[in-house]
CSV table of C-alpha atoms and ligand atoms in Angstrom, one decimal:
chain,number,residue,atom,x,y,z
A,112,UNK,CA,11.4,15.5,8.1
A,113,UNK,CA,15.1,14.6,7.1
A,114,UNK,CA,15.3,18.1,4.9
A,115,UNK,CA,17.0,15.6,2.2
A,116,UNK,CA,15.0,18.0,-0.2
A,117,UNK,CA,13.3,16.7,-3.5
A,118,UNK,CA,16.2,17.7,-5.8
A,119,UNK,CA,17.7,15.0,-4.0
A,120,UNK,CA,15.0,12.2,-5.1
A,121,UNK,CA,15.0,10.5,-8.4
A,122,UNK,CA,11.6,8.9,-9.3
A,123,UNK,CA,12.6,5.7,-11.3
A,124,UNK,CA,10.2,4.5,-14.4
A,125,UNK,CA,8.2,1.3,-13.5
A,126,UNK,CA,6.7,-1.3,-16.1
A,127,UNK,CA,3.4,-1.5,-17.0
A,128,UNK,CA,3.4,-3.8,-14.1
A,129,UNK,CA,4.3,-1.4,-11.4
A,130,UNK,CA,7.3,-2.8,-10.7
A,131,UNK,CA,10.8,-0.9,-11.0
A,132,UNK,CA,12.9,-1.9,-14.0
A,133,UNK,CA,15.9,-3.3,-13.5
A,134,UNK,CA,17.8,-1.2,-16.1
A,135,UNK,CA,16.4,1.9,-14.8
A,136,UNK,CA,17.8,1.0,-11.5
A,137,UNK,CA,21.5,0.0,-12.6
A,138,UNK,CA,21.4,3.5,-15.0
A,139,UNK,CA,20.7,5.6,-11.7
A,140,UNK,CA,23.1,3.9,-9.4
A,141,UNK,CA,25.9,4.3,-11.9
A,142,UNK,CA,25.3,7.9,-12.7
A,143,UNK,CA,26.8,8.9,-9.2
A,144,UNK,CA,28.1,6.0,-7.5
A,145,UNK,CA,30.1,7.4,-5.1
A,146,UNK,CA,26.9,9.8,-3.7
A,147,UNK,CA,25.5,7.9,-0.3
A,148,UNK,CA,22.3,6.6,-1.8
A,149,UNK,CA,18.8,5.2,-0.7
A,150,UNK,CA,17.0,2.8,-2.9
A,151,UNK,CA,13.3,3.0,-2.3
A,152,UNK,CA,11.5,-0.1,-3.0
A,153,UNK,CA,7.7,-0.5,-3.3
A,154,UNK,CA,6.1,-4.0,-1.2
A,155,UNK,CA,2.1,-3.2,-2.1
A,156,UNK,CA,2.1,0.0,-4.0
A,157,UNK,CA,-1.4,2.3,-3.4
A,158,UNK,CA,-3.1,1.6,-6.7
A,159,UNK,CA,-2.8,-1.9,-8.0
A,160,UNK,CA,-0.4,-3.5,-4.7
A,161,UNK,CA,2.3,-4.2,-6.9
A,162,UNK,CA,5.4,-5.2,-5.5
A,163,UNK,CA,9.2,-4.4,-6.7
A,164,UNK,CA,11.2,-7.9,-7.6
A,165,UNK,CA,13.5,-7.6,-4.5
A,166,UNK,CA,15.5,-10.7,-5.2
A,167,UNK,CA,16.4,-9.3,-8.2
A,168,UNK,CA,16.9,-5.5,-7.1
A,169,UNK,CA,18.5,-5.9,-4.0
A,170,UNK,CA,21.5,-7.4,-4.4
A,171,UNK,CA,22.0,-4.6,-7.8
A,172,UNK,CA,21.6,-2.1,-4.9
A,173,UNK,CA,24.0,-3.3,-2.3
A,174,UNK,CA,26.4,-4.2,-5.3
A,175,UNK,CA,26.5,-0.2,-5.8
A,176,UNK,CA,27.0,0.4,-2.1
A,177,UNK,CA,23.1,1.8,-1.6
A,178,UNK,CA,21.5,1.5,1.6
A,179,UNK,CA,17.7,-0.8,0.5
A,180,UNK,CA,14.2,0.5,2.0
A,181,UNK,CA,11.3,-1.5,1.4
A,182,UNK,CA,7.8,0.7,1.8
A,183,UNK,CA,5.3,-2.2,3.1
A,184,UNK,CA,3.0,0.4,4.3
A,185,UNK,CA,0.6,-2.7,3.1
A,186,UNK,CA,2.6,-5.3,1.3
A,187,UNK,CA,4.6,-6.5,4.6
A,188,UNK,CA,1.5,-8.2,5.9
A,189,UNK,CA,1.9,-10.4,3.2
A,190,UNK,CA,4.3,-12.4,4.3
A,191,UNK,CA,1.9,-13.0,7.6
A,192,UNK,CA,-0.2,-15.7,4.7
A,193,UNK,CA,1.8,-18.8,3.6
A,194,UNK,CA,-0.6,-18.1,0.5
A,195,UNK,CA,0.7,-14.4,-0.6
A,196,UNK,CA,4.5,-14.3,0.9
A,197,UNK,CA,6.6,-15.6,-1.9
A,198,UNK,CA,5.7,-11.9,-3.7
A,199,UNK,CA,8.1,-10.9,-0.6
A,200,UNK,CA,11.0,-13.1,-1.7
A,201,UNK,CA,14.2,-11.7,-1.3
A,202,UNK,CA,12.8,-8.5,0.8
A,203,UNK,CA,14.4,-10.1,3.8
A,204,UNK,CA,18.0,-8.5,2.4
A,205,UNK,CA,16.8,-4.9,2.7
A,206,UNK,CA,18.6,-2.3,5.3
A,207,UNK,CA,15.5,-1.3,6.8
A,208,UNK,CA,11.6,-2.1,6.1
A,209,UNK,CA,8.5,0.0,7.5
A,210,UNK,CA,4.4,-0.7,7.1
A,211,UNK,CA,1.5,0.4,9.2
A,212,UNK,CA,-0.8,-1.2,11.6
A,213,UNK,CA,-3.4,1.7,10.8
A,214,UNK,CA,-4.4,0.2,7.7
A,215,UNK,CA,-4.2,-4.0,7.6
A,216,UNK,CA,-4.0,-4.8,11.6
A,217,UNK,CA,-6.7,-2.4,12.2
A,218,UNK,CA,-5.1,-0.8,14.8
A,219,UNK,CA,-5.6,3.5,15.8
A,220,UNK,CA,-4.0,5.5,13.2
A,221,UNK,CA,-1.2,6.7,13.9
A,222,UNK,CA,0.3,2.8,14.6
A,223,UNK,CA,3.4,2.0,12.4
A,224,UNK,CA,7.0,0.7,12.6
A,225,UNK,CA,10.4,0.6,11.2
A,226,UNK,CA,12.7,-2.3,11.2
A,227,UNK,CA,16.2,-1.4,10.7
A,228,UNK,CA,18.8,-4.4,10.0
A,229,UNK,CA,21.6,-2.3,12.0
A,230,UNK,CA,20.6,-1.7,15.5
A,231,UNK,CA,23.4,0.8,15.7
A,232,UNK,CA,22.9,2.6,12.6
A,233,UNK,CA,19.1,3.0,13.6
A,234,UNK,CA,20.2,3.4,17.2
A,235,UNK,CA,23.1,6.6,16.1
A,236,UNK,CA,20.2,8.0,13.8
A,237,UNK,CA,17.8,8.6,16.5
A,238,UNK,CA,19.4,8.8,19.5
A,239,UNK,CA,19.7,11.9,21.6
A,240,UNK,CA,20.4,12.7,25.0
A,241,UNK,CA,20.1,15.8,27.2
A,242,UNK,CA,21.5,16.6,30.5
A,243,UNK,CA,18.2,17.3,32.3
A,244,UNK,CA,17.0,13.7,31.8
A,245,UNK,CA,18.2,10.6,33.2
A,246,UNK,CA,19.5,7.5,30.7
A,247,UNK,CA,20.1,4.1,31.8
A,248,UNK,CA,22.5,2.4,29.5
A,249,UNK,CA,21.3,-1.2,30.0
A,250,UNK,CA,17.7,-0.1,29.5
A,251,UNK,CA,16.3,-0.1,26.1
A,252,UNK,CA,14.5,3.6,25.8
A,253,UNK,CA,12.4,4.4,23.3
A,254,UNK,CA,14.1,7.7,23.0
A,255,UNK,CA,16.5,6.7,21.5
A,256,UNK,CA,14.8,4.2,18.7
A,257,UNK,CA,12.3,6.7,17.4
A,258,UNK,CA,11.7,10.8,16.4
A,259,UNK,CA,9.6,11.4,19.2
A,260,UNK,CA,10.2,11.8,23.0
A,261,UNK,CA,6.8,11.8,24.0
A,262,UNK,CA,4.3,9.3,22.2
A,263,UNK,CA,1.3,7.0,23.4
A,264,UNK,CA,1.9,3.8,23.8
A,265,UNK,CA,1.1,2.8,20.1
A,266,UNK,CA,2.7,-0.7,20.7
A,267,UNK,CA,0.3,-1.3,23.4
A,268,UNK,CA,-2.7,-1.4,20.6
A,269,UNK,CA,-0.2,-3.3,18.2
A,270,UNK,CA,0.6,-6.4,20.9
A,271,UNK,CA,-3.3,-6.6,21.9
A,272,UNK,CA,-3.9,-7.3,18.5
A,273,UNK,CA,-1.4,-9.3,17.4
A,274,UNK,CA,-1.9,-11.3,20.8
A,275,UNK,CA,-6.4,-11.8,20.1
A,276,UNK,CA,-5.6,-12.3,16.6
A,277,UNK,CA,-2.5,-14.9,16.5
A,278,UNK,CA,-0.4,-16.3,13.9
A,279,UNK,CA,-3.5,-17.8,11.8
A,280,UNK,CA,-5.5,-15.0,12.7
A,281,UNK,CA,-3.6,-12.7,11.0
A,282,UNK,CA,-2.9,-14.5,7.9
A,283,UNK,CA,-6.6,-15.1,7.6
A,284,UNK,CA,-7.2,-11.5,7.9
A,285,UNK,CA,-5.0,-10.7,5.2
A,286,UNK,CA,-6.0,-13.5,2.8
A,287,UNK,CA,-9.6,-12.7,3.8
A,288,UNK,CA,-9.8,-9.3,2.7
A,289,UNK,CA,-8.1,-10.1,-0.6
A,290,UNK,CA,-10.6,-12.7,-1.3
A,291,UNK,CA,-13.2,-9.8,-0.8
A,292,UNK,CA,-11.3,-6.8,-2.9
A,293,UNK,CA,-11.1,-9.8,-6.0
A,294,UNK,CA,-14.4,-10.3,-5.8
A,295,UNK,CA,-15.5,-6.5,-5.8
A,296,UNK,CA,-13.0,-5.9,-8.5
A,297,UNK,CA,-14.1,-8.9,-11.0
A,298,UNK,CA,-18.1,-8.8,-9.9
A,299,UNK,CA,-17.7,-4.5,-10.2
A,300,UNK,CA,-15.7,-4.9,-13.4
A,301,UNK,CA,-18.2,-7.8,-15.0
A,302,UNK,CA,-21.2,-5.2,-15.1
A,303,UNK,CA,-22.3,-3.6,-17.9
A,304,UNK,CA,-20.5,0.1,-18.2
A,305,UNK,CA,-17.3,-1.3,-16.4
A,306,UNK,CA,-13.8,-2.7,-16.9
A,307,UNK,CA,-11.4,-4.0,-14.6
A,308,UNK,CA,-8.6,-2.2,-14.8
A,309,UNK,CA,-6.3,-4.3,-12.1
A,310,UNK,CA,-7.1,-7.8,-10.8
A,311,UNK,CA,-5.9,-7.7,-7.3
A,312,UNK,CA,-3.5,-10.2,-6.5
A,313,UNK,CA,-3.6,-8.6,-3.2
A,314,UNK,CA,-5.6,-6.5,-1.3
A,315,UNK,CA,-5.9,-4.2,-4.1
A,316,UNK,CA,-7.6,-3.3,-8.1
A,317,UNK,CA,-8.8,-0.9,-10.1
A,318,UNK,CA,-12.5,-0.5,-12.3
A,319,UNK,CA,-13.3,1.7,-14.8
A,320,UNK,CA,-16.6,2.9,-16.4
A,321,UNK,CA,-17.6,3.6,-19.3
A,322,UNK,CA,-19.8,6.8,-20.3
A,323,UNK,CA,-23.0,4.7,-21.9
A,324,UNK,CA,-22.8,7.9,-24.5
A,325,UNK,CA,-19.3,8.2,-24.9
A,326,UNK,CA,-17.8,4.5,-24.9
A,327,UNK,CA,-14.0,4.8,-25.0
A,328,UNK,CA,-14.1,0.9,-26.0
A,329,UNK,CA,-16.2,1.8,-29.2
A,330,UNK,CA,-13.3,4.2,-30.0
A,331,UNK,CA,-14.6,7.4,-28.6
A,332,UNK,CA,-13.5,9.9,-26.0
A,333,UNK,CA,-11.6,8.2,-23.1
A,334,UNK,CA,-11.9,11.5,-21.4
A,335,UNK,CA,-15.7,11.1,-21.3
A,336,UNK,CA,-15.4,8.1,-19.5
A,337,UNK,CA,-12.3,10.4,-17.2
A,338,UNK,CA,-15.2,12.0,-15.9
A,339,UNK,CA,-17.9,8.8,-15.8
A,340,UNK,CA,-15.7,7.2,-13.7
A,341,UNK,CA,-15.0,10.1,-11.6
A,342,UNK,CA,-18.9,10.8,-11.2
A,343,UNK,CA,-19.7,7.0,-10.4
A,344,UNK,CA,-17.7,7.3,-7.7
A,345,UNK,CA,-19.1,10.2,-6.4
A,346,UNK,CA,-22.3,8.6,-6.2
A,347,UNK,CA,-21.2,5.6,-5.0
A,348,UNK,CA,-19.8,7.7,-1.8
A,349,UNK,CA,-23.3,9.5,-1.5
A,350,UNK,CA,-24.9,6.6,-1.2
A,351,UNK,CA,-23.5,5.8,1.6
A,352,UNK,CA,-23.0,1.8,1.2
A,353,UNK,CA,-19.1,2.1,0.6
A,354,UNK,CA,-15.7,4.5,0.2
A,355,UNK,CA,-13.7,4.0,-2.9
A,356,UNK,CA,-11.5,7.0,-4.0
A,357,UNK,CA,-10.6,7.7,-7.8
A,358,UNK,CA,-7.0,7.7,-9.3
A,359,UNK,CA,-5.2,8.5,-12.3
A,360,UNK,CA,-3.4,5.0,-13.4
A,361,UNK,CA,-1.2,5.4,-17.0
A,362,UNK,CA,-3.0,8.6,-17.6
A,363,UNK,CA,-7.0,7.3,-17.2
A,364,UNK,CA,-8.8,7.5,-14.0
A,365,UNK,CA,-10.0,4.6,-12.3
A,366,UNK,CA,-11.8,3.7,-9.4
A,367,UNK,CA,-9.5,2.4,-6.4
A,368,UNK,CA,-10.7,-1.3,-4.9
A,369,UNK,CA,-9.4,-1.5,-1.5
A,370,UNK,CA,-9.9,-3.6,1.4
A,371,UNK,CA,-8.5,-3.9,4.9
A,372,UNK,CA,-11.2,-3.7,7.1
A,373,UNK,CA,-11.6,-6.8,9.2
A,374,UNK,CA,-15.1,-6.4,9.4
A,375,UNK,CA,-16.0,-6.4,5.5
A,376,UNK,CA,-18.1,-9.7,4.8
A,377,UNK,CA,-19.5,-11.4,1.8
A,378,UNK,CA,-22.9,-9.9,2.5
A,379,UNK,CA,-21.2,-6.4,1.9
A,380,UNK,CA,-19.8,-7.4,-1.0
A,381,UNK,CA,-22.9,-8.2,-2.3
A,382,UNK,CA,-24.8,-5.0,-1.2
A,383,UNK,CA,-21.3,-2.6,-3.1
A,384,UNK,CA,-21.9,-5.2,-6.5
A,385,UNK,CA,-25.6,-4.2,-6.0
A,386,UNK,CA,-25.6,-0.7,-5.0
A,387,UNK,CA,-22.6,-0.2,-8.3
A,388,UNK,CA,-25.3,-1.9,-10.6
A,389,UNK,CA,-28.1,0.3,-9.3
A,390,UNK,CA,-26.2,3.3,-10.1
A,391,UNK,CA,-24.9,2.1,-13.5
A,392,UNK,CA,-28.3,0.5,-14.3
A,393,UNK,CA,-29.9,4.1,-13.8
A,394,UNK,CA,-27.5,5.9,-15.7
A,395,UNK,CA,-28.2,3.9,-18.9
A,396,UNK,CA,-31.5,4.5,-18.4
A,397,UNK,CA,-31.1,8.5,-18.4
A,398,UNK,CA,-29.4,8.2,-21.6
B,146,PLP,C1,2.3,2.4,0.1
B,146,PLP,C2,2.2,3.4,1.1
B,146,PLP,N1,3.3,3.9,1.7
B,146,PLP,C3,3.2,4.9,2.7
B,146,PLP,C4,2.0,5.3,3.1
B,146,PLP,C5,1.9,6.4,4.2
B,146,PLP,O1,1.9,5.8,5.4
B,146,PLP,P1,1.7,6.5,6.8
B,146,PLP,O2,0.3,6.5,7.1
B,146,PLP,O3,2.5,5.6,7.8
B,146,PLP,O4,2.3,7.9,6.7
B,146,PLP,C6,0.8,4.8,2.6
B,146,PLP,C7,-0.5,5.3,3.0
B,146,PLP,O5,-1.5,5.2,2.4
B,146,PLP,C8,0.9,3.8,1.6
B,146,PLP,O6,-0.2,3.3,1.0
């Protein structure tokens, strides 16, 4: 949407942790420091919810004169649990933040925000006035805080929420729903056939399986076990009792763990752990 085109973007290497290395960062930001520059950090990334070391990163960021985002698309909600937000230290120096309340809240889809630390830089970015409509300066219009003219009124679902469910209400939403994707990863990842790949120490893990002809552990194909995982999944998803989608972590594919629905209880837990076991159970049994 900004046309900033992608020979413009530099994908930086991460640990084995998911996290950005330091190094990596301070090599980029002196390779053309007087370039205006964005430094995209990562609060909950999509496979294993990592989340970048901001009190570290930051300041090596604003030391090269870089403007800090932080993507909480998920991780932001963390802070919402006294029990999860010291993984958000230091975020609170970034130039601007954005997450979603489509996924954790709960809210319709298309619900998200940006919070930028410069009302007038956000303001200038946005902003945009034509002579047919009327402005009042005193006013705060959304027109001039966001892309769109027209829009629903997203932040009427967002308040309603945030209004029923409260302070506690969210942080037991959040914390709740980790508790349940910890125990599908570890209960999921204890069967025979499987392997957790991530322990969530959010909201999000990663399983593996293991072809019962082809076990990658016993030193054969990990390629065979590629394509288990992939077809677990798929039956998992025909089934019916729950949606996981596959991904492709350090080059093996893996099941992805995770939750955000504020309905999910322990009973469904139970009935996923089941209905994973059934499908495992009946695959050794073809063999
Ligand atoms: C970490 C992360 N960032 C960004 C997005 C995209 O967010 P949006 O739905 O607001 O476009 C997602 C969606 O899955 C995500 O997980």
């Amino acid at each position: 949407m900004l046309g900033l085109g992608e020979k413009h973007i530099t994908a930086l290497p991460i640990n084995t942790d998911g996290r950005l290395r330091e190094d990596a960062l301070v090599e980029a930001l002196q390779k053309s420091p007087s370039q205006p520059t964005i430094v995209i950090l990562q609060a909950g990334d999509l496979n294993i919810g990592a989340f970048d070391d901001f009190a570290k990163l930051i300041p090596i960021a604003k030391k090269h004169g870089a403007w800090v985002h932080v993507d909480g698309a998920f991780g932001l909600w963390c802070a919402a649990s006294p029990r999860l937000r010291h993984l958000l230290t230091g975020a609170d120096a970034a130039d601007s933040w954005t997450t979603d309340g489509h996924k954790w809240l709960n809210v319709p889809y298309d619900c998200g925000y940006a919070f930028v630390a410069d009302p007038e830089a956000h303001r200038a970015s946005l902003s945009h006035h034509a002579s047919y409509l009327t402005h009042a300066k005193e006013a705060r219009d959304q027109m001039d805080w966001n892309p769109e003219w027209s829009r629903r009124g997203r932040g009427f679902a967002t308040y309603a929420a945030l209004r029923q469910l409260g302070r506690l209400g969210v942080a037991d939403l959040i914390e709740r729903t980790c508790d349940h994707a910890h125990a599908l990863v570890t209960r999921i990842g204890s069967l025979e056939g499987a392997e957790v790949v991530w322990e969530p120490q959010i909201n999000q893990g990663l399983v593996r399986f293991h072809d019962p002809g082809q076990d990658s552990r016993q030193g054969s194909s990990a390629a065979d076990s590629d394509a288990f995982t992939d077809r677990v999944i798929a039956e998992i998803l025909s089934s019916g009792e729950a949606f996981f989608t596959g991904t492709t972590w350090h080059g093996r594919r893996a099941m992805r763990v995770s939750v955000c629905n504020w309905q999910t209880s322990p009973q469904d837990v139970d009935r996923v752990v089941a209905c994973v076991d059934r499908i495992l159970r009946a695959t050794r049994e073809k063999k």
